[in-house]
Structures are given as structure tokens and as C-alpha cells.
Amino acid sequence: MPGWSKTWTFFFMFVLMEKLIKDSKAASEYLSHISLDCAVFCFQGGQLKVLLLKSRKRQQWMLPGGFVRQDEDVKDAAHRALKERSGAQKVFLQEFAVFGSPARTKGNKDLFDAHAWLGQRFISIGFYALVNYLSVTLVADHLSEACEWCSVDHLPEMALDHKDILNQALESLRQHLNFKPIGYNLLQEEFTMPELQRLYETILGKKLHRGNFARKILSFNILEKLEEPRKGGAHKSPNLYRFNHENYKAALENGFQQMFN
Amino acid sequence: MPGWSKTWTFFFMFVLMEKLIKDSKAASEYLSHISLDCAVFCFQGGQLKVLLLKSRKRQQWMLPGGFVRQDEDVKDAAHRALKERSGAQKVFLQEFAVFGSPARTKGNKDLFDAHAWLGQRFISIGFYALVNYLSVTLVADHLSEACEWCSVDHLPEMALDHKDILNQALESLRQHLNFKPIGYNLLQEEFTMPELQRLYETILGKKLHRGNFARKILSFNILEKLEEPRKGGAHKSPNLYRFNHENYKAALENGFQQMFN
DNA sequence: ACAAAAGTGTTGTTTTTACACCCATGA
DNA sequence: TCATGGGTGTAAAAACAACACTTTTGT
């Protein structure tokens, strides 16, 4: 087409591309090939739990995830995805790994065949999130029929490589226990010593000695004991503590030098 | 255009898009918006060094980086980038962070204005690599006029957020010292006790006690002493050691329980 | 002779670990 | 009274840190 100027070629292209873009809102709204998956943890009933969605189409459990808008920070995208799913804002979010094998989303076309855009290859950025069980209201998205907390000790079968992602999130959680404000974000603002100990025991996967645990964690001066104990339990009212933000933050900067192993 | 069928619309689009794609080889070869940056470390002359490239266009130092092919594993892409830059294959590579702020590549257009594709927003996946100084031959790419080892103690100004990426790589290196085969990958196959100690001292940034260091690291049974010492030095020939792969690997699986802090 | 490397012994300190008590209190 | 929570004392074991002294060996 020697008579066509470059300008005309581009003009036509844009007219046609606009139509394509309207067909697929996602293609213009989000960066292609990039997704994120979140392992959202809470601590409830003495158990570490993770938020799972059940896909409507295939009855498989999945981690909540999302995509990154054209001009959005990746971490903001994760916050947005999380807010939609749990109503929770200002959640503690930590990136822990990238899942970049081209094979990992081969099953996508099947899983999401109603949406062509979802059939592409995705490189997924893995985050773990820590939320307070009480401050959260679960909301299933339109692709999901259920949205539940599931104990990490009894995980169901999961779609794609999501079980793998979750296991790596758990491993990172363990390694970060002395470096990130994990206790602070998983517990309520006010908590008892047995609750804190059970959290540590659950994440580390082993029993800790009661007396020594309290002695050690108190020696860091990161806890403040409150005046009033928690009333209403079946037994002795336990003391309540909360974190001293300043000292906690300062202690994490260096990482707790061998806190608990 | 009611007479046009959807099929025709798409046919024209593809014809035109093909032309666009030919205009920009990169756009078809690589995933858009995704890059990777490598902090390549070696240990030489008692110093930890990092591989830097000097950009021809702006005389700024940069970390070597690359892009991910359409059907390529992200880690393979990092290996490929590294091989081009250093000739090194089978390098130890560890992903450590994602740099996903939309602001981070705002300077790109200026830096790479010869290549439109490079002006887009990039989410970069950060790797650190550990190489043996002797097994590497540096090669500058066509955008760079120099390619050098630079001591991490005397870093020059760097482009974009590369200094930030490098600092996070160093921090990760420190935290991984007891969990990843860092000594194994930075030293030669055969090394002396003072070399190993200096490596630990450099990464941790502090002096360690000679006698206690040797005692402790030998107690892990991860080293094998060779028959012959290293000849030719100015003083007493030091003993040579190498890692016992099996024991080293086993020890890393649990992480060295407080090895050196 | 000197300097770097190597090996080991010793000592005091700190940390860890494991028990053992004792007390408080809500049902 | 019992189950749970909370506080403390202490003793043995282990780990750590700091020194000191010795030996080896290539130049």
C-alpha cells in the first residue's frame, strides 16, 4: 500500500484497536502478563488460618489475587485486591516471591474460559497479608461462590500452583517472625500472654516453655501491661498486653537477635 | 460500520498490528512492562564486589538487567541476561524483591530515548547472583561502554533506583547467610580458612574471632580438609578446604541454627 | 627472624533449658 | 476444688567471647 501514509495507517489502527479494547476492558485497565496472589493470614481459635476462595467454574480453592492497573504501584494493587475481598484497609502486606514459570498458568484457559484475557500467561507476585480476624468481613467475588478462612493444618486441594505459593508464604512467615511485625498484625490490639505464645508456637510449629517465653518476651520491653485483665472467661482473668509501638519498631529494625528458634 | 463483520474487523486489525510489531522487535519478543535487574556479587581481594555497567548515553552506572521472553521462565531470563554479560553459566541466582512503583522508571524515556520500547513503565524483579571471580569474563553490552567489578564499599552514583535495588540485595545477602549456599558460591571450589572468615566478616560487616570462628564452622562438619595446602604464598602455606556438599546442603535445609550473628 | 596460618587450652560470662514451686481467681 | 493464668527461683548444660600460648612453614 504505497499510497497510504504512515499517519493514515496509524489512524486506522487506533480506530480498530479502540474497538478491541472495548471488547476487553481488562486489556486497557491492567498491565498484561502480571498478576498478584495474596496469602491472607489471620489467627483465630489458636489456629493460623488463610483466606481461600472457591472458584465457581471449577469448584477449586484459590488464593485471592488481582491485577496491576496501568499506572498503579504493585503494592497498591495488592491492597486494592485485598480491600475488595475482605473490606480490610491498611493491612500489613509483604511481598515474598515471584512465580514466573510459563507453565504455571497453562491451566488458566480452562479455568477462566469465559474471559479471554485471563487465558494469557501470568507472572505472579506473591504477597502475604496479616489481618485481624475481627476487623474483616469476607466478600466473595463474582468468579467465586465461597470465601472462607481455612486452617493451614487442613488445606484442601488448590487450583494451579496456589498450594505451592501458600507453602512458600508460610515458610517466609516463619523466617520473618523475628524481623517483621507479625505478632502485632495478627493479634488484636490487646491480647494475653497465652495468646501471644500460641501464635509463636503455631508459626514455629513447636511448643515453647511457658515461663521462659514470658520472661524472654518481656525482657525486650516491647509489651505494655494494661491495668485491667480480660473478664468473662471461664477461669482466671488473664492480663492484657499491647505492643509498645516505639520499642517494637526499634527492636525489629535490627531484627530480634535470636528471639525464638 | 454495520456491514463489516466482526471477522473482517479482526482480519484487518491483525494485518495492521503485524506491521506495528515488526517496527518493534522487542515488543513481540519480550513481555511488556516486566524487567529484571541483577546484583551480581563476587568476592575478590578480600572485598565484596558487584558488577556494574556504565550507560553509554548518560554516563551513569547501572545494574545489569534484562527482559523476559514471551514463553520464558523469569529465572531463565535472569540466567540468560547474566550469561550475556559475564559468560557465566549455572550461576547461583536468588530472587529477593520486586520493584513495582510506577514512578521508578519515569527517567527511562530520557535514559533510553533511542528505543521507544524502553520508555514504558517497568516492574522489575530483583535478583542477586553469586559468581566465582575467576570463572567470569565481563562483556559490556551495546548500550554500555564499560562493565566492571566495583567494591560495595565505594559505590558510584547510579541510575534510576539501582542503588536502592543494590542495597536491598546486600541486606538480603546478609539475612540469607545462614540459609543459602553463599559461601559455596562466592569462593573457589578450594579455599582457606582465612578466606572463608574474611567473606563472613565482609558480609556481616564486623570482625569475628579467629579461633572461635574456625572451631565453630568446623563443628558443623560441612568442610573437608584437603591433603595439600596452597603453595606459593609469601608465608606459611594455609590449609585448603572444600565444602562437603551433602552435609552443607543438609545443614542449610534447617538453616544454620544461629551460626554467626 | 618474621609474618601468616593453624591448633588448642582456659576462663569467665551469658544464654538456654528444664523443673519446681507459689499465688490468684472465676465458675 | 479445679483448671487456667501468672510470677519467680534456681541449677545444670550449652554456647559465647576473649586471651594466651604453641607450632608450622615459606621467604
mmCIF file of C-alpha atoms in Angstrom, chain B residues 17-258:
data_model
loop_
_atom_site.group_PDB
_atom_site.id
_atom_site.type_symbol
_atom_site.label_atom_id
_atom_site.label_comp_id
_atom_site.label_asym_id
_atom_site.label_seq_id
_atom_site.Cartn_x
_atom_site.Cartn_y
_atom_site.Cartn_z
ATOM 1 C CA MET B 17 -0.802 -4.984 14.048
ATOM 2 C CA GLU B 18 1.756 -7.182 12.378
ATOM 3 C CA LYS B 19 3.301 -4.121 10.853
ATOM 4 C CA LEU B 20 3.473 -2.418 14.201
ATOM 5 C CA ILE B 21 5.096 -5.450 15.727
ATOM 6 C CA LYS B 22 7.728 -5.561 13.011
ATOM 7 C CA ASP B 23 8.536 -1.961 13.848
ATOM 8 C CA SER B 24 9.464 -3.018 17.285
ATOM 9 C CA LYS B 25 11.117 -6.372 17.581
ATOM 10 C CA ALA B 26 11.277 -6.096 21.339
ATOM 11 C CA ALA B 27 7.538 -5.727 21.640
ATOM 12 C CA SER B 28 6.968 -9.169 20.197
ATOM 13 C CA GLU B 29 9.956 -10.875 21.701
ATOM 14 C CA TYR B 30 9.569 -9.777 25.317
ATOM 15 C CA LEU B 31 6.753 -9.406 27.794
ATOM 16 C CA SER B 32 5.956 -5.745 28.157
ATOM 17 C CA HIS B 33 6.251 -3.883 31.452
ATOM 18 C CA ILE B 34 8.418 -6.595 33.031
ATOM 19 C CA SER B 35 12.140 -6.314 33.534
ATOM 20 C CA LEU B 36 14.707 -7.824 35.817
ATOM 21 C CA ASP B 37 17.800 -6.452 37.463
ATOM 22 C CA CYS B 38 20.691 -8.456 38.818
ATOM 23 C CA ALA B 39 23.103 -7.556 41.578
ATOM 24 C CA VAL B 40 25.974 -9.850 40.661
ATOM 25 C CA PHE B 41 28.376 -10.350 43.547
ATOM 26 C CA CYS B 42 31.841 -11.799 43.672
ATOM 27 C CA PHE B 43 34.440 -11.933 46.394
ATOM 28 C CA GLN B 44 37.903 -10.865 45.399
ATOM 29 C CA GLY B 45 40.870 -9.425 47.197
ATOM 30 C CA GLY B 46 39.047 -9.667 50.498
ATOM 31 C CA GLN B 47 36.264 -7.453 49.199
ATOM 32 C CA LEU B 48 32.690 -7.999 48.183
ATOM 33 C CA LYS B 49 32.218 -6.619 44.693
ATOM 34 C CA VAL B 50 29.264 -6.022 42.449
ATOM 35 C CA LEU B 51 29.078 -5.953 38.670
ATOM 36 C CA LEU B 52 28.160 -2.541 37.228
ATOM 37 C CA LEU B 53 27.609 -1.314 33.689
ATOM 38 C CA LYS B 54 28.219 2.259 32.598
ATOM 39 C CA SER B 55 25.495 3.504 30.285
ATOM 40 C CA ARG B 56 26.893 4.975 27.081
ATOM 41 C CA LYS B 57 24.114 7.521 26.797
ATOM 42 C CA ARG B 58 24.230 9.088 30.219
ATOM 43 C CA GLN B 59 27.482 8.021 31.815
ATOM 44 C CA GLN B 60 25.587 6.532 34.707
ATOM 45 C CA TRP B 61 26.289 3.232 36.389
ATOM 46 C CA MET B 62 23.603 0.584 36.270
ATOM 47 C CA LEU B 63 22.948 -2.948 37.334
ATOM 48 C CA PRO B 64 22.842 -5.462 34.501
ATOM 49 C CA GLY B 65 19.292 -6.310 33.607
ATOM 50 C CA GLY B 66 17.105 -7.858 31.001
ATOM 51 C CA PHE B 67 13.649 -8.752 29.871
ATOM 52 C CA VAL B 68 11.548 -11.873 29.857
ATOM 53 C CA ARG B 69 10.746 -13.619 26.595
ATOM 54 C CA GLN B 70 7.158 -14.449 25.815
ATOM 55 C CA ASP B 71 7.438 -18.062 26.859
ATOM 56 C CA GLU B 72 10.442 -17.971 29.141
ATOM 57 C CA ASP B 73 10.736 -18.653 32.839
ATOM 58 C CA VAL B 74 11.653 -15.484 34.729
ATOM 59 C CA LYS B 75 14.632 -17.193 36.306
ATOM 60 C CA ASP B 76 15.817 -18.447 32.925
ATOM 61 C CA ALA B 77 15.633 -14.885 31.685
ATOM 62 C CA ALA B 78 17.918 -13.797 34.502
ATOM 63 C CA HIS B 79 20.336 -16.613 33.648
ATOM 64 C CA ARG B 80 20.323 -15.534 30.022
ATOM 65 C CA ALA B 81 20.998 -11.905 30.885
ATOM 66 C CA LEU B 82 23.828 -12.973 33.139
ATOM 67 C CA LYS B 83 25.402 -15.232 30.593
ATOM 68 C CA GLU B 84 25.469 -12.452 28.030
ATOM 69 C CA ARG B 85 27.121 -10.093 30.474
ATOM 70 C CA SER B 86 29.589 -12.393 32.170
ATOM 71 C CA GLY B 87 29.846 -15.588 30.192
ATOM 72 C CA ALA B 88 28.958 -17.398 33.376
ATOM 73 C CA GLN B 89 26.517 -20.265 33.283
ATOM 74 C CA LYS B 90 24.913 -22.191 36.119
ATOM 75 C CA VAL B 91 25.243 -19.192 38.378
ATOM 76 C CA PHE B 92 23.514 -19.149 41.749
ATOM 77 C CA LEU B 93 20.540 -16.819 41.376
ATOM 78 C CA GLN B 94 18.126 -15.735 44.055
ATOM 79 C CA GLU B 95 15.099 -13.517 43.612
ATOM 80 C CA PHE B 96 14.870 -11.094 46.515
ATOM 81 C CA ALA B 97 12.362 -8.329 45.801
ATOM 82 C CA VAL B 98 10.050 -6.706 43.277
ATOM 83 C CA PHE B 99 10.291 -3.049 42.423
ATOM 84 C CA GLY B 100 6.830 -2.051 41.344
ATOM 85 C CA SER B 101 6.392 1.652 41.779
ATOM 86 C CA PRO B 102 5.183 3.402 38.617
ATOM 87 C CA ALA B 103 7.492 6.299 39.444
ATOM 88 C CA ARG B 104 10.671 4.219 39.383
ATOM 89 C CA THR B 105 11.066 4.233 35.593
ATOM 90 C CA LYS B 106 9.952 7.760 34.944
ATOM 91 C CA GLY B 107 13.520 8.575 33.976
ATOM 92 C CA ASN B 108 13.606 5.813 31.389
ATOM 93 C CA LYS B 109 12.421 7.839 28.438
ATOM 94 C CA ASP B 110 15.313 10.163 28.860
ATOM 95 C CA LEU B 111 17.841 7.456 29.510
ATOM 96 C CA PHE B 112 16.922 5.286 26.538
ATOM 97 C CA ASP B 113 15.294 7.640 24.078
ATOM 98 C CA ALA B 114 16.766 5.810 21.119
ATOM 99 C CA HIS B 115 14.451 2.891 21.891
ATOM 100 C CA ALA B 116 10.794 3.680 22.333
ATOM 101 C CA TRP B 117 10.059 0.307 23.875
ATOM 102 C CA LEU B 118 12.379 1.081 26.733
ATOM 103 C CA GLY B 119 10.365 4.160 27.621
ATOM 104 C CA GLN B 120 7.431 2.228 29.034
ATOM 105 C CA ARG B 121 6.770 1.541 32.679
ATOM 106 C CA PHE B 122 8.655 -1.460 34.055
ATOM 107 C CA ILE B 123 8.032 -3.589 37.060
ATOM 108 C CA SER B 124 11.417 -5.034 37.853
ATOM 109 C CA ILE B 125 12.192 -8.306 39.539
ATOM 110 C CA GLY B 126 15.374 -8.106 41.584
ATOM 111 C CA PHE B 127 17.827 -10.998 41.694
ATOM 112 C CA TYR B 128 21.154 -11.340 43.321
ATOM 113 C CA ALA B 129 23.723 -13.617 41.762
ATOM 114 C CA LEU B 130 26.819 -15.133 43.276
ATOM 115 C CA VAL B 131 29.733 -15.898 41.000
ATOM 116 C CA ASN B 132 33.276 -17.027 41.281
ATOM 117 C CA TYR B 133 35.507 -14.159 40.228
ATOM 118 C CA LEU B 134 37.799 -16.410 38.196
ATOM 119 C CA SER B 135 35.100 -18.151 36.193
ATOM 120 C CA VAL B 136 33.809 -14.933 34.687
ATOM 121 C CA THR B 137 34.731 -12.758 31.718
ATOM 122 C CA LEU B 138 32.995 -9.433 31.658
ATOM 123 C CA VAL B 139 31.310 -8.252 28.460
ATOM 124 C CA ALA B 140 29.735 -4.828 28.037
ATOM 125 C CA ASP B 141 26.508 -4.715 26.034
ATOM 126 C CA HIS B 142 25.837 -2.321 23.164
ATOM 127 C CA LEU B 143 24.220 0.251 25.439
ATOM 128 C CA SER B 144 27.184 0.278 27.782
ATOM 129 C CA GLU B 145 30.704 1.500 27.441
ATOM 130 C CA ALA B 146 32.122 -0.249 30.492
ATOM 131 C CA CYS B 147 31.476 -3.274 32.635
ATOM 132 C CA GLU B 148 33.360 -3.511 35.893
ATOM 133 C CA TRP B 149 33.565 -5.038 39.323
ATOM 134 C CA CYS B 150 33.032 -2.385 41.940
ATOM 135 C CA SER B 151 33.594 -2.777 45.652
ATOM 136 C CA VAL B 152 30.369 -2.405 47.588
ATOM 137 C CA ASP B 153 32.218 -0.109 49.970
ATOM 138 C CA HIS B 154 32.827 2.508 47.286
ATOM 139 C CA LEU B 155 29.750 2.683 45.119
ATOM 140 C CA PRO B 156 29.401 5.407 42.485
ATOM 141 C CA GLU B 157 26.193 7.279 41.769
ATOM 142 C CA MET B 158 23.743 5.023 39.999
ATOM 143 C CA ALA B 159 20.863 5.434 37.548
ATOM 144 C CA LEU B 160 17.184 5.228 38.447
ATOM 145 C CA ASP B 161 16.582 3.276 41.636
ATOM 146 C CA HIS B 162 19.505 0.948 41.091
ATOM 147 C CA LYS B 163 21.328 2.000 44.238
ATOM 148 C CA ASP B 164 18.220 1.151 46.176
ATOM 149 C CA ILE B 165 17.950 -2.232 44.490
ATOM 150 C CA LEU B 166 21.575 -2.936 45.262
ATOM 151 C CA ASN B 167 21.211 -2.018 48.916
ATOM 152 C CA GLN B 168 18.243 -4.316 49.278
ATOM 153 C CA ALA B 169 20.246 -7.069 47.603
ATOM 154 C CA LEU B 170 23.025 -6.599 50.140
ATOM 155 C CA GLU B 171 20.585 -6.683 53.007
ATOM 156 C CA SER B 172 19.063 -9.902 51.660
ATOM 157 C CA LEU B 173 22.518 -11.384 51.287
ATOM 158 C CA ARG B 174 23.159 -10.732 54.970
ATOM 159 C CA GLN B 175 19.888 -12.257 56.037
ATOM 160 C CA HIS B 176 20.394 -15.313 53.848
ATOM 161 C CA LEU B 177 23.902 -16.023 55.052
ATOM 162 C CA ASN B 178 22.755 -18.874 57.254
ATOM 163 C CA PHE B 179 20.150 -20.205 54.852
ATOM 164 C CA LYS B 180 21.601 -20.120 51.362
ATOM 165 C CA PRO B 181 24.869 -21.528 49.988
ATOM 166 C CA ILE B 182 26.513 -18.133 49.909
ATOM 167 C CA GLY B 183 29.994 -19.200 50.948
ATOM 168 C CA TYR B 184 29.887 -22.042 48.499
ATOM 169 C CA ASN B 185 29.043 -19.844 45.536
ATOM 170 C CA LEU B 186 31.311 -16.899 46.208
ATOM 171 C CA LEU B 187 34.513 -18.812 46.908
ATOM 172 C CA GLN B 188 36.540 -21.041 44.683
ATOM 173 C CA GLU B 189 35.973 -24.744 44.993
ATOM 174 C CA GLU B 190 39.026 -24.871 47.265
ATOM 175 C CA PHE B 191 39.643 -22.128 49.790
ATOM 176 C CA THR B 192 41.459 -21.397 53.017
ATOM 177 C CA MET B 193 40.075 -20.703 56.440
ATOM 178 C CA PRO B 194 41.150 -17.025 56.432
ATOM 179 C CA GLU B 195 39.400 -16.544 53.089
ATOM 180 C CA LEU B 196 36.167 -18.005 54.411
ATOM 181 C CA GLN B 197 36.402 -15.923 57.544
ATOM 182 C CA ARG B 198 37.022 -12.740 55.608
ATOM 183 C CA LEU B 199 33.962 -13.477 53.479
ATOM 184 C CA TYR B 200 31.791 -13.778 56.572
ATOM 185 C CA GLU B 201 33.318 -10.675 58.067
ATOM 186 C CA THR B 202 32.712 -8.685 54.904
ATOM 187 C CA ILE B 203 29.083 -9.679 54.538
ATOM 188 C CA LEU B 204 28.293 -9.227 58.218
ATOM 189 C CA GLY B 205 30.306 -6.046 58.378
ATOM 190 C CA LYS B 206 32.247 -6.909 61.526
ATOM 191 C CA LYS B 207 35.302 -8.736 62.766
ATOM 192 C CA LEU B 208 34.998 -12.271 64.033
ATOM 193 C CA HIS B 209 37.319 -14.009 66.456
ATOM 194 C CA ARG B 210 39.735 -16.225 64.534
ATOM 195 C CA GLY B 211 39.978 -19.223 66.828
ATOM 196 C CA ASN B 212 36.312 -19.322 67.649
ATOM 197 C CA PHE B 213 35.339 -18.908 64.004
ATOM 198 C CA ALA B 214 37.346 -21.925 62.908
ATOM 199 C CA ARG B 215 36.168 -24.012 65.834
ATOM 200 C CA LYS B 216 32.547 -23.236 65.155
ATOM 201 C CA ILE B 217 32.494 -23.683 61.428
ATOM 202 C CA LEU B 218 34.445 -26.917 61.669
ATOM 203 C CA SER B 219 31.951 -28.195 64.223
ATOM 204 C CA PHE B 220 29.248 -28.174 61.557
ATOM 205 C CA ASN B 221 31.089 -30.848 59.554
ATOM 206 C CA ILE B 222 30.435 -29.021 56.335
ATOM 207 C CA LEU B 223 34.124 -28.635 55.448
ATOM 208 C CA GLU B 224 36.617 -31.192 54.228
ATOM 209 C CA LYS B 225 40.282 -30.501 54.713
ATOM 210 C CA LEU B 226 42.380 -31.395 51.681
ATOM 211 C CA GLU B 227 45.702 -33.215 51.802
ATOM 212 C CA GLU B 228 47.739 -30.493 50.197
ATOM 213 C CA PRO B 229 47.975 -26.899 51.416
ATOM 214 C CA ARG B 230 48.089 -23.992 48.987
ATOM 215 C CA LYS B 231 51.680 -23.397 47.870
ATOM 216 C CA GLY B 232 53.395 -20.282 46.614
ATOM 217 C CA GLY B 233 52.232 -17.667 49.080
ATOM 218 C CA ALA B 234 54.614 -15.406 50.934
ATOM 219 C CA HIS B 235 54.117 -17.187 54.258
ATOM 220 C CA LYS B 236 53.098 -20.473 55.664
ATOM 221 C CA SER B 237 51.016 -22.470 53.202
ATOM 222 C CA PRO B 238 47.478 -22.379 54.502
ATOM 223 C CA ASN B 239 45.350 -25.478 54.585
ATOM 224 C CA LEU B 240 42.796 -25.867 51.837
ATOM 225 C CA TYR B 241 39.209 -26.829 52.436
ATOM 226 C CA ARG B 242 36.230 -27.548 50.290
ATOM 227 C CA PHE B 243 32.569 -27.906 51.152
ATOM 228 C CA ASN B 244 31.145 -31.320 51.759
ATOM 229 C CA HIS B 245 28.127 -30.955 49.517
ATOM 230 C CA GLU B 246 25.887 -33.393 51.326
ATOM 231 C CA ASN B 247 26.411 -32.032 54.791
ATOM 232 C CA TYR B 248 26.310 -28.426 53.596
ATOM 233 C CA LYS B 249 23.016 -28.976 51.862
ATOM 234 C CA ALA B 250 21.553 -30.765 54.845
ATOM 235 C CA ALA B 251 22.680 -28.005 57.193
ATOM 236 C CA LEU B 252 21.103 -25.315 55.016
ATOM 237 C CA GLU B 253 17.737 -27.046 54.879
ATOM 238 C CA ASN B 254 17.184 -26.187 58.516
ATOM 239 C CA GLY B 255 19.268 -23.059 58.269
ATOM 240 C CA PHE B 256 22.298 -22.975 60.485
ATOM 241 C CA GLN B 257 20.811 -22.537 63.910
ATOM 242 C CA GLN B 258 22.420 -19.309 64.958
#
